[in-house]
């Protein structure tokens, strides 16, 4: 897993508008973004019966991991299984592609096929944790993302908002699955970079009286189930 630096800042509505204007003037929109420079993300997060991933996040445990499955803009033609890790203030991610049938099987608890998933060790790792630790789908997290990139420093800046929860539902492939706003959850500015953060990016994302925090969309949605 390759690790990168990461900042997160919860932001209010006026901050969001200000940042959007600044970022559009300084950085390039991510070419993967859709119309309007944004896309929707729907994720299904996993946790064990003791809610270890949730508790480690809330307690600020230095080394931790969590699993999720996600797709974009309602397109189930590309579904990703991801393992996200944190260590020493750095973040990293591994991902592999799942078919819609494989993703639905995991949701349904049909995991016997996973040890034979070919050259996808991440699928095998999730299977092992589902068998030994009782890892299971917990909740749907859905939001809109506006992404920007800066090639020097391998920087990616995102604005995430309209964060919604599926409560206790896990049928995230169902387009008719209802999600609701996750209370008064703020929008989130995320800044990720590799070897260095260019000054122009640092200056662009600065907000008065805002500090990096350990905000988690998963934790915000788990309040509801």
Coordinates of N, CA and C in Angstrom, one line a residue:
X1 N 0.8 -1.2 0.0 CA 0.0 0.0 0.0 C 0.9 1.2 0.0
X2 N 0.7 2.1 -1.0 CA 1.5 3.4 -1.1 C 0.8 4.4 -0.2
X3 N 1.5 5.1 0.7 CA 0.9 6.0 1.6 C 1.2 7.5 1.1
X4 N 0.2 8.3 1.4 CA 0.3 9.8 1.0 C -0.1 10.6 2.2
X5 N 0.2 11.9 2.2 CA -0.3 12.8 3.2 C -1.7 13.2 2.9
X6 N -2.4 13.6 4.0 CA -3.8 13.9 3.9 C -4.2 14.9 4.9
X7 N -5.0 15.9 4.5 CA -5.7 16.9 5.3 C -7.2 16.8 5.1
X8 N -7.9 17.0 6.2 CA -9.4 17.1 6.1 C -9.9 18.3 6.9
X9 N -10.8 19.0 6.3 CA -11.3 20.2 6.9 C -12.9 20.2 6.7
X10 N -13.6 20.0 7.8 CA -15.1 20.3 7.7 C -15.3 21.8 7.3
X11 N -16.2 22.0 6.4 CA -16.4 23.4 6.0 C -18.0 23.7 5.9
X12 N -18.3 24.9 6.0 CA -19.7 25.3 5.9 C -20.1 25.7 4.5
X13 N -21.3 26.1 4.3 CA -21.8 26.4 3.0 C -21.0 27.6 2.3
X14 N -20.8 28.6 3.1 CA -20.0 29.8 2.5 C -18.6 29.4 2.2
X15 N -18.0 28.6 3.1 CA -16.6 28.1 2.8 C -16.6 27.3 1.5
X16 N -17.6 26.5 1.3 CA -17.7 25.6 0.1 C -17.7 26.4 -1.1
X17 N -18.5 27.5 -1.1 CA -18.6 28.3 -2.3 C -17.3 29.1 -2.6
X18 N -16.7 29.5 -1.5 CA -15.4 30.3 -1.7 C -14.3 29.3 -2.2
X19 N -14.2 28.1 -1.6 CA -13.2 27.2 -2.1 C -13.5 26.7 -3.5
X20 N -14.7 26.5 -3.9 CA -15.0 26.1 -5.2 C -14.5 27.2 -6.2
X21 N -14.8 28.4 -5.9 CA -14.3 29.5 -6.8 C -12.8 29.5 -6.9
X22 N -12.1 29.4 -5.8 CA -10.6 29.5 -5.8 C -10.1 28.3 -6.6
X23 N -10.5 27.1 -6.3 CA -10.0 25.9 -6.9 C -10.2 25.9 -8.4
X24 N -11.3 26.4 -8.8 CA -11.6 26.4 -10.3 C -10.6 27.4 -11.0
X25 N -10.1 28.4 -10.3 CA -9.2 29.3 -10.9 C -7.8 28.8 -10.9
X26 N -7.4 27.9 -10.0 CA -6.0 27.6 -9.8 C -5.7 26.2 -10.2
X27 N -6.6 25.2 -10.0 CA -6.3 23.8 -10.3 C -7.1 23.3 -11.5
X28 N -6.7 22.1 -12.0 CA -7.4 21.5 -13.1 C -8.5 20.6 -12.5
X29 N -9.7 20.6 -13.1 CA -10.7 19.6 -12.7 C -10.2 18.2 -13.0
X30 N -10.5 17.3 -12.2 CA -10.2 15.9 -12.5 C -10.9 15.4 -13.7
X31 N -10.1 14.9 -14.7 CA -10.8 14.5 -16.0 C -11.8 13.4 -15.8
X32 N -11.8 12.7 -14.7 CA -12.8 11.6 -14.5 C -14.2 12.2 -14.0
X33 N -14.2 13.5 -13.6 CA -15.4 14.1 -13.2 C -16.4 14.2 -14.3
X34 N -17.7 14.2 -14.0 CA -18.7 14.2 -15.0 C -19.1 15.7 -15.3
X35 N -20.3 15.9 -15.8 CA -20.8 17.2 -16.1 C -20.8 18.1 -14.8
X36 N -20.4 19.3 -15.0 CA -20.3 20.2 -13.8 C -19.1 20.0 -13.0
X37 N -18.2 19.0 -13.4 CA -17.0 18.8 -12.7 C -17.2 18.0 -11.4
X38 N -18.3 17.2 -11.3 CA -18.6 16.5 -10.1 C -19.1 15.1 -10.4
X39 N -19.2 14.2 -9.4 CA -19.8 12.9 -9.6 C -20.3 12.5 -8.2
X40 N -21.2 11.5 -8.3 CA -21.7 10.9 -7.0 C -21.0 9.6 -6.7
X41 N -20.8 9.4 -5.4 CA -20.2 8.2 -4.9 C -21.1 7.5 -4.0
X42 N -21.3 6.2 -4.2 CA -22.1 5.4 -3.2 C -21.2 4.3 -2.7
X43 N -20.9 4.2 -1.4 CA -20.1 3.2 -0.8 C -20.8 2.4 0.2
X44 N -20.4 1.2 0.4 CA -20.9 0.3 1.4 C -19.7 0.0 2.3
X45 N -19.8 0.3 3.6 CA -18.7 0.1 4.5 C -18.9 -1.1 5.3
X46 N -17.7 -1.7 5.7 CA -17.7 -3.0 6.5 C -17.2 -2.7 7.9
X47 N -17.7 -3.5 8.8 CA -17.2 -3.4 10.2 C -17.5 -4.8 10.9
X48 N -16.9 -5.0 12.0 CA -17.1 -6.3 12.7 C -18.2 -6.1 13.8
X49 N -18.6 -7.1 14.5 CA -19.7 -7.0 15.6 C -19.3 -6.0 16.7
X50 N -18.0 -5.8 16.9 CA -17.6 -4.8 17.9 C -17.4 -3.4 17.4
X51 N -17.7 -3.2 16.1 CA -17.5 -1.9 15.5 C -16.1 -1.4 15.6
X52 N -15.2 -2.2 15.4 CA -13.7 -1.9 15.5 C -13.3 -0.7 14.7
X53 N -13.7 -0.7 13.4 CA -13.3 0.3 12.5 C -13.9 1.7 12.9
X54 N -15.1 1.7 13.4 CA -15.7 2.9 13.9 C -15.0 3.4 15.2
X55 N -14.8 2.5 16.1 CA -14.2 2.9 17.4 C -12.8 3.4 17.2
X56 N -12.0 2.7 16.3 CA -10.6 3.1 16.1 C -10.6 4.5 15.5
X57 N -11.6 4.8 14.6 CA -11.6 6.1 14.0 C -11.9 7.2 15.1
X58 N -12.9 6.9 15.9 CA -13.3 7.9 16.9 C -12.3 8.0 18.0
X59 N -11.5 7.0 18.3 CA -10.5 7.0 19.3 C -9.2 7.6 18.8
X60 N -9.1 7.8 17.4 CA -7.8 8.3 16.9 C -6.7 7.3 16.9
X61 N -7.0 6.0 16.7 CA -6.0 5.0 16.7 C -5.0 5.2 15.5
X62 N -3.7 5.2 15.7 CA -2.8 5.6 14.7 C -2.8 4.7 13.5
X63 N -2.7 3.4 13.7 CA -2.7 2.4 12.6 C -4.0 1.7 12.5
X64 N -4.7 1.9 11.4 CA -6.0 1.3 11.3 C -6.4 1.1 9.8
X65 N -7.3 0.2 9.5 CA -7.7 -0.1 8.2 C -9.2 -0.2 8.2
X66 N -9.8 0.0 7.0 CA -11.3 -0.3 6.8 C -11.5 -0.7 5.4
X67 N -12.5 -1.5 5.2 CA -12.9 -2.0 3.9 C -14.2 -1.3 3.4
X68 N -14.3 -1.1 2.1 CA -15.6 -0.6 1.5 C -15.7 -1.0 0.1
X69 N -16.9 -1.0 -0.4 CA -17.1 -1.3 -1.8 C -17.8 -0.1 -2.4
X70 N -17.5 0.4 -3.6 CA -18.1 1.7 -4.1 C -18.2 1.7 -5.6
X71 N -19.1 2.5 -6.0 CA -19.3 2.8 -7.5 C -19.7 4.2 -7.6
X72 N -19.7 4.7 -8.9 CA -19.8 6.1 -9.2 C -21.0 6.4 -10.1
X73 N -21.7 7.5 -9.8 CA -22.8 8.0 -10.7 C -23.8 6.9 -11.1
X74 N -24.1 6.0 -10.1 CA -25.1 4.9 -10.4 C -24.6 3.9 -11.4
X75 N -23.4 3.9 -11.8 CA -22.9 2.9 -12.8 C -22.3 1.7 -12.1
X76 N -23.1 0.6 -12.1 CA -22.6 -0.6 -11.5 C -21.7 -1.4 -12.5
X77 N -21.4 -0.9 -13.6 CA -20.4 -1.5 -14.5 C -19.0 -1.5 -14.0
X78 N -18.7 -0.6 -13.1 CA -17.4 -0.5 -12.4 C -17.6 -0.4 -10.9
X79 N -17.3 -1.5 -10.2 CA -17.4 -1.5 -8.8 C -16.1 -1.8 -8.2
X80 N -15.7 -1.1 -7.2 CA -14.3 -1.3 -6.6 C -14.4 -1.7 -5.1
X81 N -13.7 -2.7 -4.8 CA -13.4 -3.1 -3.4 C -12.2 -2.4 -3.0
X82 N -12.2 -1.6 -1.9 CA -11.1 -0.8 -1.5 C -10.8 -1.1 0.0
X83 N -9.5 -1.1 0.3 CA -9.0 -1.2 1.7 C -8.2 0.1 1.9
X84 N -8.7 0.9 2.9 CA -8.1 2.2 3.2 C -7.3 2.0 4.5
X85 N -6.1 2.5 4.5 CA -5.2 2.4 5.7 C -4.7 3.7 6.2
X86 N -4.5 3.8 7.5 CA -3.9 5.0 8.1 C -2.7 4.6 8.9
X87 N -1.6 5.3 8.9 CA -0.4 5.0 9.7 C 0.4 6.3 9.8
X88 N 0.7 6.7 11.0 CA 1.5 7.8 11.2 C 1.1 9.1 10.6
X89 N -0.2 9.3 10.5 CA -0.7 10.5 9.9 C -0.8 10.4 8.3
X90 N -0.4 9.3 7.8 CA -0.4 9.1 6.3 C -1.6 8.2 6.0
X91 N -2.1 8.3 4.7 CA -3.2 7.4 4.3 C -2.8 6.7 3.0
X92 N -3.3 5.5 2.9 CA -3.1 4.7 1.7 C -4.3 3.9 1.3
X93 N -4.3 3.4 0.1 CA -5.5 2.7 -0.4 C -5.1 1.6 -1.4
X94 N -5.7 0.5 -1.3 CA -5.6 -0.6 -2.3 C -7.0 -0.9 -2.9
X95 N -7.0 -1.2 -4.1 CA -8.4 -1.5 -4.7 C -8.3 -2.5 -5.8
X96 N -9.4 -3.2 -6.0 CA -9.6 -4.2 -7.0 C -11.0 -4.1 -7.6
X97 N -11.2 -4.6 -8.8 CA -12.5 -4.5 -9.4 C -13.3 -5.7 -9.0
X98 N -14.6 -5.5 -8.7 CA -15.6 -6.6 -8.5 C -16.6 -6.5 -9.6
X99 N -17.2 -7.6 -10.0 CA -18.4 -7.6 -10.8 C -19.6 -7.3 -10.0
X100 N -20.7 -6.9 -10.6 CA -21.9 -6.6 -9.9 C -22.4 -7.9 -9.2
X101 N -22.2 -9.0 -9.8 CA -22.6 -10.3 -9.2 C -21.8 -10.6 -8.0
X102 N -20.5 -10.3 -8.0 CA -19.6 -10.6 -6.9 C -20.0 -9.6 -5.7
X103 N -20.2 -8.4 -6.0 CA -20.6 -7.4 -5.0 C -21.9 -7.8 -4.3
X104 N -22.9 -8.2 -5.1 CA -24.2 -8.6 -4.6 C -24.0 -9.8 -3.7
X105 N -23.2 -10.8 -4.1 CA -23.0 -12.0 -3.4 C -22.4 -11.6 -2.0
X106 N -21.4 -10.7 -1.9 CA -20.9 -10.3 -0.6 C -22.0 -9.7 0.3
X107 N -22.8 -8.8 -0.3 CA -23.9 -8.2 0.4 C -24.8 -9.3 1.0
X108 N -25.1 -10.3 0.2 CA -26.0 -11.4 0.6 C -25.4 -12.4 1.5
X109 N -24.1 -12.3 1.8 CA -23.4 -13.2 2.7 C -22.9 -14.5 2.0
X110 N -22.9 -14.5 0.7 CA -22.4 -15.6 -0.1 C -21.0 -15.4 -0.4
X111 N -20.1 -15.9 0.4 CA -18.7 -15.6 0.3 C -17.8 -16.8 0.0
X112 N -18.4 -18.0 -0.3 CA -17.7 -19.2 -0.5 C -16.8 -19.1 -1.7
X113 N -17.1 -18.2 -2.7 CA -16.4 -18.1 -3.9 C -15.1 -17.3 -3.7
X114 N -15.0 -16.5 -2.7 CA -13.9 -15.5 -2.5 C -12.5 -16.1 -2.5
X115 N -12.3 -17.3 -1.8 CA -10.9 -17.8 -1.8 C -10.4 -18.1 -3.2
X116 N -11.3 -18.3 -4.2 CA -10.9 -18.6 -5.5 C -11.0 -17.4 -6.5
X117 N -10.8 -16.2 -5.9 CA -11.0 -15.0 -6.7 C -9.8 -14.7 -7.6
X118 N -8.9 -15.7 -7.9 CA -7.8 -15.4 -8.8 C -6.7 -14.6 -8.2
X119 N -6.2 -13.7 -9.1 CA -5.1 -12.8 -8.6 C -5.5 -11.6 -7.9
X120 N -6.5 -11.7 -7.1 CA -7.0 -10.5 -6.3 C -6.9 -10.8 -4.8
X121 N -5.7 -10.6 -4.3 CA -5.5 -10.9 -2.9 C -6.3 -10.1 -1.9
X122 N -6.8 -8.9 -2.4 CA -7.6 -8.1 -1.5 C -9.0 -8.7 -1.3
X123 N -9.5 -9.5 -2.3 CA -10.7 -10.2 -2.1 C -10.5 -11.3 -1.1
X124 N -9.4 -12.0 -1.2 CA -9.0 -13.1 -0.2 C -8.9 -12.5 1.2
X125 N -8.3 -11.3 1.3 CA -8.1 -10.7 2.6 C -9.4 -10.4 3.3
X126 N -10.3 -9.8 2.5 CA -11.7 -9.5 3.0 C -12.4 -10.8 3.4
X127 N -12.2 -11.8 2.6 CA -12.9 -13.1 3.0 C -12.3 -13.6 4.3
X128 N -11.0 -13.5 4.5 CA -10.4 -14.0 5.8 C -11.0 -13.2 7.0
X129 N -11.1 -11.9 6.8 CA -11.6 -11.1 7.9 C -13.1 -11.3 8.1
X130 N -13.9 -11.6 7.1 CA -15.3 -12.0 7.2 C -15.4 -13.3 8.0
X131 N -14.5 -14.2 7.7 CA -14.6 -15.5 8.4 C -14.1 -15.4 9.8
X132 N -13.0 -14.7 10.1 CA -12.3 -14.8 11.4 C -12.8 -13.7 12.3
X133 N -13.1 -12.5 11.8 CA -13.5 -11.4 12.6 C -15.0 -11.0 12.5
X134 N -15.7 -11.7 11.6 CA -17.1 -11.4 11.5 C -17.4 -10.1 10.8
X135 N -16.4 -9.6 9.9 CA -16.6 -8.4 9.2 C -17.9 -8.6 8.3
X136 N -18.7 -7.6 8.3 CA -19.9 -7.6 7.5 C -20.3 -6.2 7.0
X137 N -21.1 -6.1 5.9 CA -21.5 -4.7 5.5 C -22.3 -4.1 6.6
X138 N -22.1 -2.8 6.8 CA -22.7 -2.0 7.9 C -23.7 -0.9 7.4
X139 N -23.2 -0.1 6.6 CA -24.1 1.0 6.2 C -23.6 1.6 4.8
X140 N -24.6 2.2 4.1 CA -24.3 2.9 2.9 C -23.9 4.4 3.2
X141 N -22.9 4.9 2.5 CA -22.5 6.3 2.6 C -22.5 6.8 1.2
X142 N -23.2 7.9 1.0 CA -23.4 8.5 -0.4 C -23.2 10.0 -0.3
X143 N -22.5 10.5 -1.3 CA -22.2 12.0 -1.3 C -21.8 12.4 -2.7
X144 N -21.8 13.7 -2.9 CA -21.3 14.3 -4.2 C -19.9 14.8 -4.0
X145 N -19.1 14.6 -5.0 CA -17.7 15.0 -4.9 C -17.3 15.9 -6.1
X146 N -16.6 17.0 -5.8 CA -16.0 17.8 -6.8 C -14.4 17.7 -6.7
X147 N -13.8 17.0 -7.6 CA -12.3 16.8 -7.5 C -11.5 17.7 -8.4
X148 N -10.3 18.1 -7.9 CA -9.3 18.9 -8.6 C -8.0 18.2 -8.5
X149 N -7.1 18.5 -9.5 CA -5.8 17.9 -9.4 C -4.7 18.9 -9.7
X150 N -3.5 18.6 -9.1 CA -2.3 19.4 -9.4 C -1.2 18.4 -9.6
X151 N -0.6 18.4 -10.8 CA 0.4 17.4 -11.2 C 1.6 17.5 -10.3
X152 N 2.2 18.7 -10.2 CA 3.4 18.8 -9.2 C 3.0 18.4 -7.8
X153 N 3.7 17.5 -7.2 CA 3.3 17.0 -5.9 C 2.3 15.9 -5.8
X154 N 1.7 15.6 -7.0 CA 0.7 14.5 -7.1 C -0.4 14.8 -6.1
X155 N -1.0 16.0 -6.3 CA -2.0 16.6 -5.4 C -3.4 16.3 -5.9
X156 N -4.3 15.9 -5.0 CA -5.7 15.8 -5.4 C -6.5 16.5 -4.3
X157 N -7.3 17.4 -4.7 CA -8.2 18.2 -3.7 C -9.6 17.9 -4.1
X158 N -10.4 17.6 -3.0 CA -11.8 17.2 -3.3 C -12.7 18.0 -2.3
X159 N -13.9 18.4 -2.8 CA -15.0 18.9 -2.0 C -16.1 17.9 -2.0
X160 N -16.4 17.4 -0.8 CA -17.5 16.4 -0.6 C -18.6 17.0 0.1
X161 N -19.9 16.8 -0.4 CA -21.0 17.4 0.3 C -22.3 16.6 0.0
X162 N -23.4 17.1 0.5 CA -24.7 16.3 0.4 C -24.4 14.9 0.9
X163 N -23.9 14.7 2.1 CA -23.5 13.4 2.6 C -24.8 12.8 3.1
X164 N -25.0 11.5 2.7 CA -26.3 10.8 3.0 C -26.0 9.4 3.5
X165 N -26.9 8.9 4.3 CA -26.7 7.6 5.0 C -27.9 6.7 4.5
X166 N -27.5 5.4 4.4 CA -28.5 4.4 4.2 C -29.1 3.8 5.4
X167 N -28.8 4.5 6.6 CA -29.3 3.9 7.9 C -28.7 2.5 8.0
X168 N -29.5 1.5 8.3 CA -29.0 0.2 8.4 C -29.1 -0.6 7.1
X169 N -29.5 0.0 6.1 CA -29.6 -0.8 4.8 C -28.3 -1.0 4.2
X170 N -28.1 -2.2 3.5 CA -26.9 -2.5 2.9 C -27.1 -2.9 1.4
X171 N -28.3 -2.7 0.8 CA -28.5 -3.1 -0.6 C -28.1 -1.9 -1.5
X172 N -26.8 -1.7 -1.5 CA -26.3 -0.4 -2.1 C -26.3 -0.5 -3.6
X173 N -26.5 -1.7 -4.2 CA -26.6 -1.8 -5.7 C -28.0 -1.5 -6.2
X174 N -29.0 -1.5 -5.2 CA -30.3 -1.2 -5.6 C -30.5 0.3 -5.8
X175 N -30.8 0.7 -7.1 CA -30.9 2.1 -7.4 C -32.1 2.7 -6.6
X176 N -33.0 1.9 -6.2 CA -34.2 2.5 -5.5 C -34.0 2.5 -4.0
X177 N -32.8 2.1 -3.5 CA -32.5 2.2 -2.1 C -32.5 3.6 -1.6
X178 N -33.3 3.9 -0.6 CA -33.4 5.3 -0.2 C -32.3 5.6 0.8
X179 N -31.7 6.8 0.6 CA -30.7 7.4 1.5 C -31.3 8.7 2.0
X180 N -30.9 9.1 3.2 CA -31.4 10.4 3.8 C -30.2 11.2 4.2
X181 N -30.3 12.5 4.3 CA -29.2 13.4 4.7 C -28.7 13.0 6.1
X182 N -27.4 13.0 6.3 CA -26.8 12.6 7.5 C -26.8 13.8 8.5
X183 N -28.0 14.2 8.9 CA -28.2 15.2 9.8 C -27.6 16.5 9.3
X184 N -26.9 17.3 10.2 CA -26.3 18.5 9.8 C -24.8 18.4 9.5
X185 N -24.4 17.2 9.0 CA -23.1 16.9 8.6 C -22.5 18.0 7.7
X186 N -21.3 18.5 8.0 CA -20.8 19.6 7.1 C -20.3 19.0 5.8
X187 N -20.0 19.9 4.9 CA -19.2 19.5 3.7 C -17.7 19.3 4.2
X188 N -16.9 18.6 3.3 CA -15.6 18.3 3.7 C -14.6 18.6 2.6
X189 N -13.6 19.4 3.0 CA -12.4 19.6 2.1 C -11.4 18.6 2.4
X190 N -10.9 17.8 1.4 CA -9.8 16.9 1.5 C -8.7 17.2 0.6
X191 N -7.5 17.2 1.1 CA -6.3 17.5 0.3 C -5.3 16.3 0.5
X192 N -5.0 15.6 -0.6 CA -4.0 14.5 -0.5 C -2.9 14.8 -1.4
X193 N -1.6 14.5 -1.0 CA -0.5 14.8 -1.8 C 0.6 13.7 -1.5
X194 N 1.6 13.7 -2.4 CA 2.7 12.7 -2.3 C 3.9 13.3 -1.6
X195 N 5.0 13.6 -2.4 CA 6.2 14.0 -1.8 C 6.1 15.4 -1.2
X196 N 5.4 16.3 -1.8 CA 5.3 17.7 -1.3 C 4.0 18.3 -1.7
X197 N 3.6 19.4 -1.0 CA 2.4 20.1 -1.3 C 2.8 21.5 -1.8
X198 N 2.6 21.8 -3.1 CA 3.0 23.1 -3.6 C 2.3 24.3 -2.9
X199 N 3.1 25.4 -2.7 CA 2.6 26.5 -2.0 C 1.3 27.1 -2.6
X200 N 1.2 27.0 -3.9 CA 0.0 27.5 -4.5 C -1.3 26.8 -4.1
X201 N -1.1 25.5 -3.9 CA -2.3 24.7 -3.4 C -2.5 25.0 -1.9
X202 N -1.4 25.0 -1.1 CA -1.5 25.3 0.3 C -2.3 26.6 0.5
X203 N -1.9 27.7 -0.3 CA -2.5 29.0 -0.1 C -4.0 29.0 -0.6
X204 N -4.3 28.2 -1.6 CA -5.6 28.2 -2.1 C -6.6 27.5 -1.2
X205 N -6.2 26.5 -0.4 CA -7.1 25.8 0.5 C -7.2 26.4 1.9
X206 N -6.4 27.4 2.2 CA -6.4 28.0 3.5 C -7.7 28.7 3.8
X207 N -8.2 28.4 5.0 CA -9.5 29.1 5.5 C -9.2 29.6 6.9
X208 N -9.7 30.8 7.2 CA -9.6 31.3 8.5 C -10.3 30.5 9.5
X209 N -9.6 30.3 10.7 CA -10.2 29.6 11.8 C -10.6 28.2 11.5
X210 N -9.9 27.5 10.5 CA -10.2 26.1 10.2 C -8.9 25.3 10.5
X211 N -9.0 24.2 11.1 CA -7.9 23.3 11.3 C -8.2 21.9 10.8
X212 N -7.2 21.2 10.4 CA -7.4 19.8 10.0 C -8.0 19.0 11.1
X213 N -8.9 18.1 10.8 CA -9.5 17.3 11.8 C -9.6 15.8 11.3
X214 N -10.2 15.0 12.2 CA -10.3 13.6 11.9 C -11.7 13.2 11.5
X215 N -12.3 14.1 10.7 CA -13.7 13.9 10.3 C -13.9 12.7 9.5
X216 N -14.9 11.9 9.7 CA -15.2 10.7 9.0 C -16.6 10.6 8.5
X217 N -16.8 10.5 7.2 CA -18.1 10.4 6.6 C -18.8 9.1 7.1
X218 N -18.0 8.0 7.2 CA -18.5 6.7 7.7 C -19.0 6.9 9.2
X219 N -18.2 7.5 10.0 CA -18.7 7.7 11.4 C -19.9 8.6 11.5
X220 N -20.0 9.7 10.6 CA -21.1 10.5 10.6 C -22.4 9.8 10.2
X221 N -22.3 8.8 9.3 CA -23.4 8.1 8.9 C -23.8 7.0 9.9
X222 N -22.8 6.5 10.6 CA -23.1 5.4 11.6 C -23.9 5.9 12.8
X223 N -24.0 7.2 13.0 CA -24.8 7.7 14.0 C -26.2 7.2 13.9
X224 N -26.6 6.9 12.6 CA -28.0 6.6 12.3 C -28.2 5.1 12.2
X225 N -27.2 4.3 12.5 CA -27.4 2.8 12.4 C -26.2 2.1 12.2

